[in-house]
Amino acid sequence: MPGDVRPGQRRRRGRRPAGEDTRAAILDAACSEFAERGFDATSVRGVARRAGVDPALVRHYFDSKADLLAAGLVPQGLDPRVVLGALGDGPRDTMGERLARLVLAVWDTDEGRARLRTVLSGALSADPAAGVFVDYLRRTVFGSIASVLDAPDADVRVALVASQVVGLLVTRVVIGLEPVASLPRDDVARLVGPTLQRYLTGDLAVGVDEEQNSSHGE
Amino acid sequence: MPGDVRPGQRRRRGRRPAGEDTRAAILDAACSEFAERGFDATSVRGVARRAGVDPALVRHYFDSKADLLAAGLVPQGLDPRVVLGALGDGPRDTMGERLARLVLAVWDTDEGRARLRTVLSGALSADPAAGVFVDYLRRTVFGSIASVLDAPDADVRVALVASQVVGLLVTRVVIGLEPVASLPRDDVARLVGPTLQRYLTGDLAVGVDEEQNSSHGE
C-alpha cells in the first residue's frame, strides 16, 4: 500500500539507477520462475533468459539461486538494516509493538503475500535453499535487530522474535487464518506486541540465560 | 520417538484394525506422492495406484486431495481432540507451557519434520488446499483448544496461539533456526510457554475484546 512506504523503501516502478533496474528485473524474473516451476526446477540460466540478460549478470548480483530466493522476500529498495535500525531510536519499552507494526506494514499486503508464498515454498523445497535463506535472514534482518538489542543473549531473543513473526505472517497473511486475518493491523500489533517485547527485552529466565537476563528486566 | 507416545497415539506399525491399516497405507502413499510431485500434480487416482487400492476407497476415507494433505499433518493414531482435551485437566495457569510441550512432543521429531514440510508445501501451493487445511485445523486442533478455554473470545485466542505454534514449528523444526533449534525442548517450552499462556488466558485488552477479557485476568 502506498501509504505504508517507509524510509529506505522505494516504490517498485519509481526512478531507479540503472543497476538497480537490472537487479530488479532479474529478481522479478526469478520470482516468476520460482512461482511457475518451483525452486528445484528453476535455474540461473532460465532466470537470465527470462530477464533478457546474460547469466553472468545474474551471478554478478546474486551469489546463487538460493540467494535470489532470499532477496525476493524483501520488497525492492527496502534495506532491512536501515528499517530495523530505527527500532533503536524510539523508547525501548515499545520496541515489540513497533516491530509488529513494521512487519505488518512490509508484508501484510498483496505484494508481501506473494513474496512470502514464493519464498516459503522455495525454502521448504530443498535443504540447501533453506540454509542459504536462513543465512540471509541472519545477515540482514536478524543481525539488525540483534545490534539494536546489544545483549549477550541477543541470538536467542532474535530467534524467538522470528518464531512469532514468521508464524504471524504465515497464519494471517499467507493462510488467512480467521479471525486474526481480518483484524485491523493496529489490533494485531497490540496483541502480538507484548510477545515480541518480552522476547526482545523481557526476563526470559531460562537455564543458561538466567544470569544474563537480570540486566533486561521488563 | 517411542518415549513420546501419548494417550490416543499408536505406533505406526503396531496392531491395527484392518480399516486403519488401509487408511494408513493410503495416507503413506499420499505423503510420498505429495513429496515427489507436489500438491498440484498429485491425483487421488495416483495415490490409489500407489497404495494398491481402488480410487473409490481413497474417497471413502478422505473427502478430497486437500483432506489427505491435512490428515498427513497428524501422526497416525493421534486424535488431537483427545490430546488437547487433556489441557483442561491440569492447572489453568500452566496451560501455555503444557501446550508448548505437547506440540514439541508431537512434531519436534524426524517424522514430525517430514509431515510439517509436506503439509506446508501443499498448503502453500494452492489456495483451495490451504482453505481445506485450515478448515481441518479448525475442526480438530483449534476446536479442541477453544472448548477447553470456553471463553467468548476463544477464536481470537486460538488463532494467536496458532501464530506462535506455527512459527515455532517452522523456525525450529522445519528450517532449523539456531540457536533455538538446538535448545532442549524443556527450555523452548519455558521460553514460549508464557506467550501461549497470555494468548490462552491473559488479558489481551484489545479494542472490541476489552469487556470480554475482564474475566480472564492473568
PDB file of C-alpha atoms in Angstrom, chain A residues 26-189:
ATOM      1  CA  ILE A  26      16.397 -10.249 -12.549  1.00  0.00           C
ATOM      2  CA  LEU A  27      14.586 -10.583  -9.232  1.00  0.00           C
ATOM      3  CA  ASP A  28      11.182 -10.275 -10.930  1.00  0.00           C
ATOM      4  CA  ALA A  29      12.179 -12.966 -13.408  1.00  0.00           C
ATOM      5  CA  ALA A  30      13.397 -15.210 -10.601  1.00  0.00           C
ATOM      6  CA  CYS A  31      10.160 -14.830  -8.622  1.00  0.00           C
ATOM      7  CA  SER A  32       8.128 -15.721 -11.724  1.00  0.00           C
ATOM      8  CA  GLU A  33      10.295 -18.773 -12.389  1.00  0.00           C
ATOM      9  CA  PHE A  34      10.077 -19.923  -8.752  1.00  0.00           C
ATOM     10  CA  ALA A  35       6.300 -19.468  -8.800  1.00  0.00           C
ATOM     11  CA  GLU A  36       5.841 -21.351 -12.088  1.00  0.00           C
ATOM     12  CA  ARG A  37       8.420 -24.115 -11.796  1.00  0.00           C
ATOM     13  CA  GLY A  38       9.226 -24.389  -8.109  1.00  0.00           C
ATOM     14  CA  PHE A  39      12.663 -23.884  -6.620  1.00  0.00           C
ATOM     15  CA  ASP A  40      14.291 -27.130  -7.754  1.00  0.00           C
ATOM     16  CA  ALA A  41      13.411 -26.774 -11.442  1.00  0.00           C
ATOM     17  CA  THR A  42      14.467 -23.114 -11.629  1.00  0.00           C
ATOM     18  CA  SER A  43      17.962 -22.403 -12.996  1.00  0.00           C
ATOM     19  CA  VAL A  44      20.126 -19.266 -13.057  1.00  0.00           C
ATOM     20  CA  ARG A  45      20.240 -19.727 -16.836  1.00  0.00           C
ATOM     21  CA  GLY A  46      16.431 -19.792 -17.037  1.00  0.00           C
ATOM     22  CA  VAL A  47      16.164 -16.676 -14.871  1.00  0.00           C
ATOM     23  CA  ALA A  48      18.699 -14.882 -17.094  1.00  0.00           C
ATOM     24  CA  ARG A  49      16.772 -15.858 -20.239  1.00  0.00           C
ATOM     25  CA  ARG A  50      13.510 -14.616 -18.773  1.00  0.00           C
ATOM     26  CA  ALA A  51      15.077 -11.323 -17.661  1.00  0.00           C
ATOM     27  CA  GLY A  52      16.785 -10.935 -21.069  1.00  0.00           C
ATOM     28  CA  VAL A  53      20.286 -10.721 -19.576  1.00  0.00           C
ATOM     29  CA  ASP A  54      23.456 -12.798 -19.582  1.00  0.00           C
ATOM     30  CA  PRO A  55      23.695 -15.484 -16.842  1.00  0.00           C
ATOM     31  CA  ALA A  56      26.961 -13.837 -15.735  1.00  0.00           C
ATOM     32  CA  LEU A  57      24.991 -10.698 -14.885  1.00  0.00           C
ATOM     33  CA  VAL A  58      22.637 -12.711 -12.689  1.00  0.00           C
ATOM     34  CA  ARG A  59      25.690 -14.064 -10.866  1.00  0.00           C
ATOM     35  CA  HIS A  60      27.071 -10.538 -10.528  1.00  0.00           C
ATOM     36  CA  TYR A  61      24.051  -9.502  -8.471  1.00  0.00           C
ATOM     37  CA  PHE A  62      23.246 -12.774  -6.718  1.00  0.00           C
ATOM     38  CA  ASP A  63      25.603 -15.433  -5.389  1.00  0.00           C
ATOM     39  CA  SER A  64      23.262 -18.319  -6.135  1.00  0.00           C
ATOM     40  CA  LYS A  65      19.736 -19.416  -6.881  1.00  0.00           C
ATOM     41  CA  ALA A  66      19.094 -19.586  -3.144  1.00  0.00           C
ATOM     42  CA  ASP A  67      20.367 -16.022  -2.769  1.00  0.00           C
ATOM     43  CA  LEU A  68      17.807 -14.956  -5.386  1.00  0.00           C
ATOM     44  CA  LEU A  69      15.132 -16.665  -3.354  1.00  0.00           C
ATOM     45  CA  ALA A  70      16.119 -14.892  -0.156  1.00  0.00           C
ATOM     46  CA  ALA A  71      16.372 -11.490  -1.862  1.00  0.00           C
ATOM     47  CA  GLY A  72      12.831 -11.993  -3.160  1.00  0.00           C
ATOM     48  CA  LEU A  73      11.491 -11.791   0.390  1.00  0.00           C
ATOM     49  CA  VAL A  74      12.276  -8.128   0.868  1.00  0.00           C
ATOM     50  CA  PRO A  75      10.443  -5.527  -1.224  1.00  0.00           C
ATOM     51  CA  GLN A  76      12.645  -3.746  -3.765  1.00  0.00           C
ATOM     52  CA  GLY A  77      14.522  -0.791  -2.298  1.00  0.00           C
ATOM     53  CA  LEU A  78      13.867  -1.697   1.320  1.00  0.00           C
ATOM     54  CA  ASP A  79      17.020  -2.216   3.335  1.00  0.00           C
ATOM     55  CA  PRO A  80      16.197  -4.199   6.471  1.00  0.00           C
ATOM     56  CA  ARG A  81      19.282  -2.805   8.192  1.00  0.00           C
ATOM     57  CA  VAL A  82      18.003   0.764   7.831  1.00  0.00           C
ATOM     58  CA  VAL A  83      14.400  -0.015   8.679  1.00  0.00           C
ATOM     59  CA  LEU A  84      15.139  -2.223  11.676  1.00  0.00           C
ATOM     60  CA  GLY A  85      17.932   0.031  12.891  1.00  0.00           C
ATOM     61  CA  ALA A  86      15.225   2.638  13.510  1.00  0.00           C
ATOM     62  CA  LEU A  87      13.815   0.402  16.243  1.00  0.00           C
ATOM     63  CA  GLY A  88      16.686   1.588  18.412  1.00  0.00           C
ATOM     64  CA  ASP A  89      15.657   5.250  18.034  1.00  0.00           C
ATOM     65  CA  GLY A  90      12.369   5.021  19.928  1.00  0.00           C
ATOM     66  CA  PRO A  91      11.595   4.060  23.533  1.00  0.00           C
ATOM     67  CA  ARG A  92      12.910   0.619  24.462  1.00  0.00           C
ATOM     68  CA  ASP A  93       9.646  -0.461  26.065  1.00  0.00           C
ATOM     69  CA  THR A  94       7.651  -0.002  22.827  1.00  0.00           C
ATOM     70  CA  MET A  95      10.050  -1.927  20.575  1.00  0.00           C
ATOM     71  CA  GLY A  96       7.830  -5.005  20.454  1.00  0.00           C
ATOM     72  CA  GLU A  97       4.751  -3.230  19.197  1.00  0.00           C
ATOM     73  CA  ARG A  98       6.776  -1.056  16.807  1.00  0.00           C
ATOM     74  CA  LEU A  99       8.390  -4.159  15.339  1.00  0.00           C
ATOM     75  CA  ALA A 100       4.967  -5.764  14.894  1.00  0.00           C
ATOM     76  CA  ARG A 101       3.722  -2.657  13.043  1.00  0.00           C
ATOM     77  CA  LEU A 102       6.806  -2.621  10.845  1.00  0.00           C
ATOM     78  CA  VAL A 103       6.480  -6.282   9.911  1.00  0.00           C
ATOM     79  CA  LEU A 104       2.798  -5.852   9.041  1.00  0.00           C
ATOM     80  CA  ALA A 105       3.485  -2.684   7.011  1.00  0.00           C
ATOM     81  CA  VAL A 106       6.035  -4.522   4.873  1.00  0.00           C
ATOM     82  CA  TRP A 107       4.401  -7.936   4.390  1.00  0.00           C
ATOM     83  CA  ASP A 108       0.711  -7.618   5.168  1.00  0.00           C
ATOM     84  CA  THR A 109      -0.046  -6.521   1.586  1.00  0.00           C
ATOM     85  CA  ASP A 110      -0.860  -8.329  -1.654  1.00  0.00           C
ATOM     86  CA  GLU A 111       2.741  -7.970  -2.817  1.00  0.00           C
ATOM     87  CA  GLY A 112       4.021  -9.163   0.555  1.00  0.00           C
ATOM     88  CA  ARG A 113       1.754 -12.205   0.429  1.00  0.00           C
ATOM     89  CA  ALA A 114       3.089 -13.180  -2.988  1.00  0.00           C
ATOM     90  CA  ARG A 115       6.679 -12.740  -1.798  1.00  0.00           C
ATOM     91  CA  LEU A 116       6.114 -14.765   1.352  1.00  0.00           C
ATOM     92  CA  ARG A 117       4.384 -17.542  -0.559  1.00  0.00           C
ATOM     93  CA  THR A 118       7.195 -17.808  -3.103  1.00  0.00           C
ATOM     94  CA  VAL A 119       9.997 -17.695  -0.559  1.00  0.00           C
ATOM     95  CA  LEU A 120       8.350 -20.149   1.836  1.00  0.00           C
ATOM     96  CA  SER A 121       7.705 -22.658  -0.954  1.00  0.00           C
ATOM     97  CA  GLY A 122      11.322 -22.375  -2.017  1.00  0.00           C
ATOM     98  CA  ALA A 123      12.706 -22.605   1.493  1.00  0.00           C
ATOM     99  CA  LEU A 124      10.656 -25.755   2.060  1.00  0.00           C
ATOM    100  CA  SER A 125      11.549 -27.413  -1.219  1.00  0.00           C
ATOM    101  CA  ALA A 126      15.231 -28.129  -0.627  1.00  0.00           C
ATOM    102  CA  ASP A 127      17.567 -28.113   2.356  1.00  0.00           C
ATOM    103  CA  PRO A 128      20.381 -26.048   0.790  1.00  0.00           C
ATOM    104  CA  ALA A 129      17.919 -23.286  -0.074  1.00  0.00           C
ATOM    105  CA  ALA A 130      16.581 -23.221   3.448  1.00  0.00           C
ATOM    106  CA  GLY A 131      20.143 -22.918   4.743  1.00  0.00           C
ATOM    107  CA  VAL A 132      21.042 -20.006   2.498  1.00  0.00           C
ATOM    108  CA  PHE A 133      17.707 -18.386   3.208  1.00  0.00           C
ATOM    109  CA  VAL A 134      18.353 -18.533   6.936  1.00  0.00           C
ATOM    110  CA  ASP A 135      21.892 -17.209   6.393  1.00  0.00           C
ATOM    111  CA  TYR A 136      20.442 -14.263   4.525  1.00  0.00           C
ATOM    112  CA  LEU A 137      17.969 -13.556   7.331  1.00  0.00           C
ATOM    113  CA  ARG A 138      20.822 -13.811   9.798  1.00  0.00           C
ATOM    114  CA  ARG A 139      22.993 -11.314   7.930  1.00  0.00           C
ATOM    115  CA  THR A 140      20.267  -8.746   7.335  1.00  0.00           C
ATOM    116  CA  VAL A 141      17.076  -8.940   9.363  1.00  0.00           C
ATOM    117  CA  PHE A 142      18.269 -10.752  12.486  1.00  0.00           C
ATOM    118  CA  GLY A 143      21.623  -9.004  12.598  1.00  0.00           C
ATOM    119  CA  SER A 144      19.913  -5.614  12.586  1.00  0.00           C
ATOM    120  CA  ILE A 145      17.640  -6.494  15.478  1.00  0.00           C
ATOM    121  CA  ALA A 146      20.476  -8.077  17.459  1.00  0.00           C
ATOM    122  CA  SER A 147      22.621  -4.963  17.091  1.00  0.00           C
ATOM    123  CA  VAL A 148      19.788  -2.799  18.393  1.00  0.00           C
ATOM    124  CA  LEU A 149      19.426  -5.105  21.394  1.00  0.00           C
ATOM    125  CA  ASP A 150      23.122  -5.239  22.171  1.00  0.00           C
ATOM    126  CA  ALA A 151      22.572  -8.072  24.698  1.00  0.00           C
ATOM    127  CA  PRO A 152      24.727 -11.180  25.268  1.00  0.00           C
ATOM    128  CA  ASP A 153      21.737 -13.449  24.583  1.00  0.00           C
ATOM    129  CA  ALA A 154      20.561 -11.463  21.559  1.00  0.00           C
ATOM    130  CA  ASP A 155      20.708 -14.562  19.310  1.00  0.00           C
ATOM    131  CA  VAL A 156      18.150 -16.485  21.361  1.00  0.00           C
ATOM    132  CA  ARG A 157      15.965 -13.392  21.600  1.00  0.00           C
ATOM    133  CA  VAL A 158      16.034 -12.768  17.867  1.00  0.00           C
ATOM    134  CA  ALA A 159      15.247 -16.420  17.062  1.00  0.00           C
ATOM    135  CA  LEU A 160      12.232 -16.227  19.394  1.00  0.00           C
ATOM    136  CA  VAL A 161      11.122 -12.996  17.727  1.00  0.00           C
ATOM    137  CA  ALA A 162      11.462 -14.775  14.370  1.00  0.00           C
ATOM    138  CA  SER A 163       9.276 -17.644  15.607  1.00  0.00           C
ATOM    139  CA  GLN A 164       6.405 -15.265  16.380  1.00  0.00           C
ATOM    140  CA  VAL A 165       6.883 -13.063  13.319  1.00  0.00           C
ATOM    141  CA  VAL A 166       7.091 -15.997  10.886  1.00  0.00           C
ATOM    142  CA  GLY A 167       4.054 -17.614  12.490  1.00  0.00           C
ATOM    143  CA  LEU A 168       2.047 -14.384  12.337  1.00  0.00           C
ATOM    144  CA  LEU A 169       2.912 -13.892   8.672  1.00  0.00           C
ATOM    145  CA  VAL A 170       2.113 -17.485   7.746  1.00  0.00           C
ATOM    146  CA  THR A 171      -1.202 -17.630   9.614  1.00  0.00           C
ATOM    147  CA  ARG A 172      -2.516 -14.098   8.948  1.00  0.00           C
ATOM    148  CA  VAL A 173      -1.004 -13.172   5.593  1.00  0.00           C
ATOM    149  CA  VAL A 174      -0.330 -16.434   3.756  1.00  0.00           C
ATOM    150  CA  ILE A 175      -3.045 -18.766   5.041  1.00  0.00           C
ATOM    151  CA  GLY A 176      -5.538 -16.073   6.086  1.00  0.00           C
ATOM    152  CA  LEU A 177      -6.447 -17.671   9.407  1.00  0.00           C
ATOM    153  CA  GLU A 178      -9.530 -16.031  10.906  1.00  0.00           C
ATOM    154  CA  PRO A 179     -10.423 -14.143  12.987  1.00  0.00           C
ATOM    155  CA  VAL A 180      -6.915 -12.642  13.250  1.00  0.00           C
ATOM    156  CA  ALA A 181      -6.630 -12.300   9.452  1.00  0.00           C
ATOM    157  CA  SER A 182      -9.482  -9.762   9.437  1.00  0.00           C
ATOM    158  CA  LEU A 183      -8.459  -7.711  12.486  1.00  0.00           C
ATOM    159  CA  PRO A 184      -7.072  -4.226  11.815  1.00  0.00           C
ATOM    160  CA  ARG A 185      -3.278  -4.160  11.773  1.00  0.00           C
ATOM    161  CA  ASP A 186      -3.292  -1.922  14.846  1.00  0.00           C
ATOM    162  CA  ASP A 187      -5.138  -4.539  16.872  1.00  0.00           C
ATOM    163  CA  VAL A 188      -2.789  -7.284  15.708  1.00  0.00           C
ATOM    164  CA  ALA A 189       0.225  -5.161  16.638  1.00  0.00           C
TER     165      ALA A 189
END
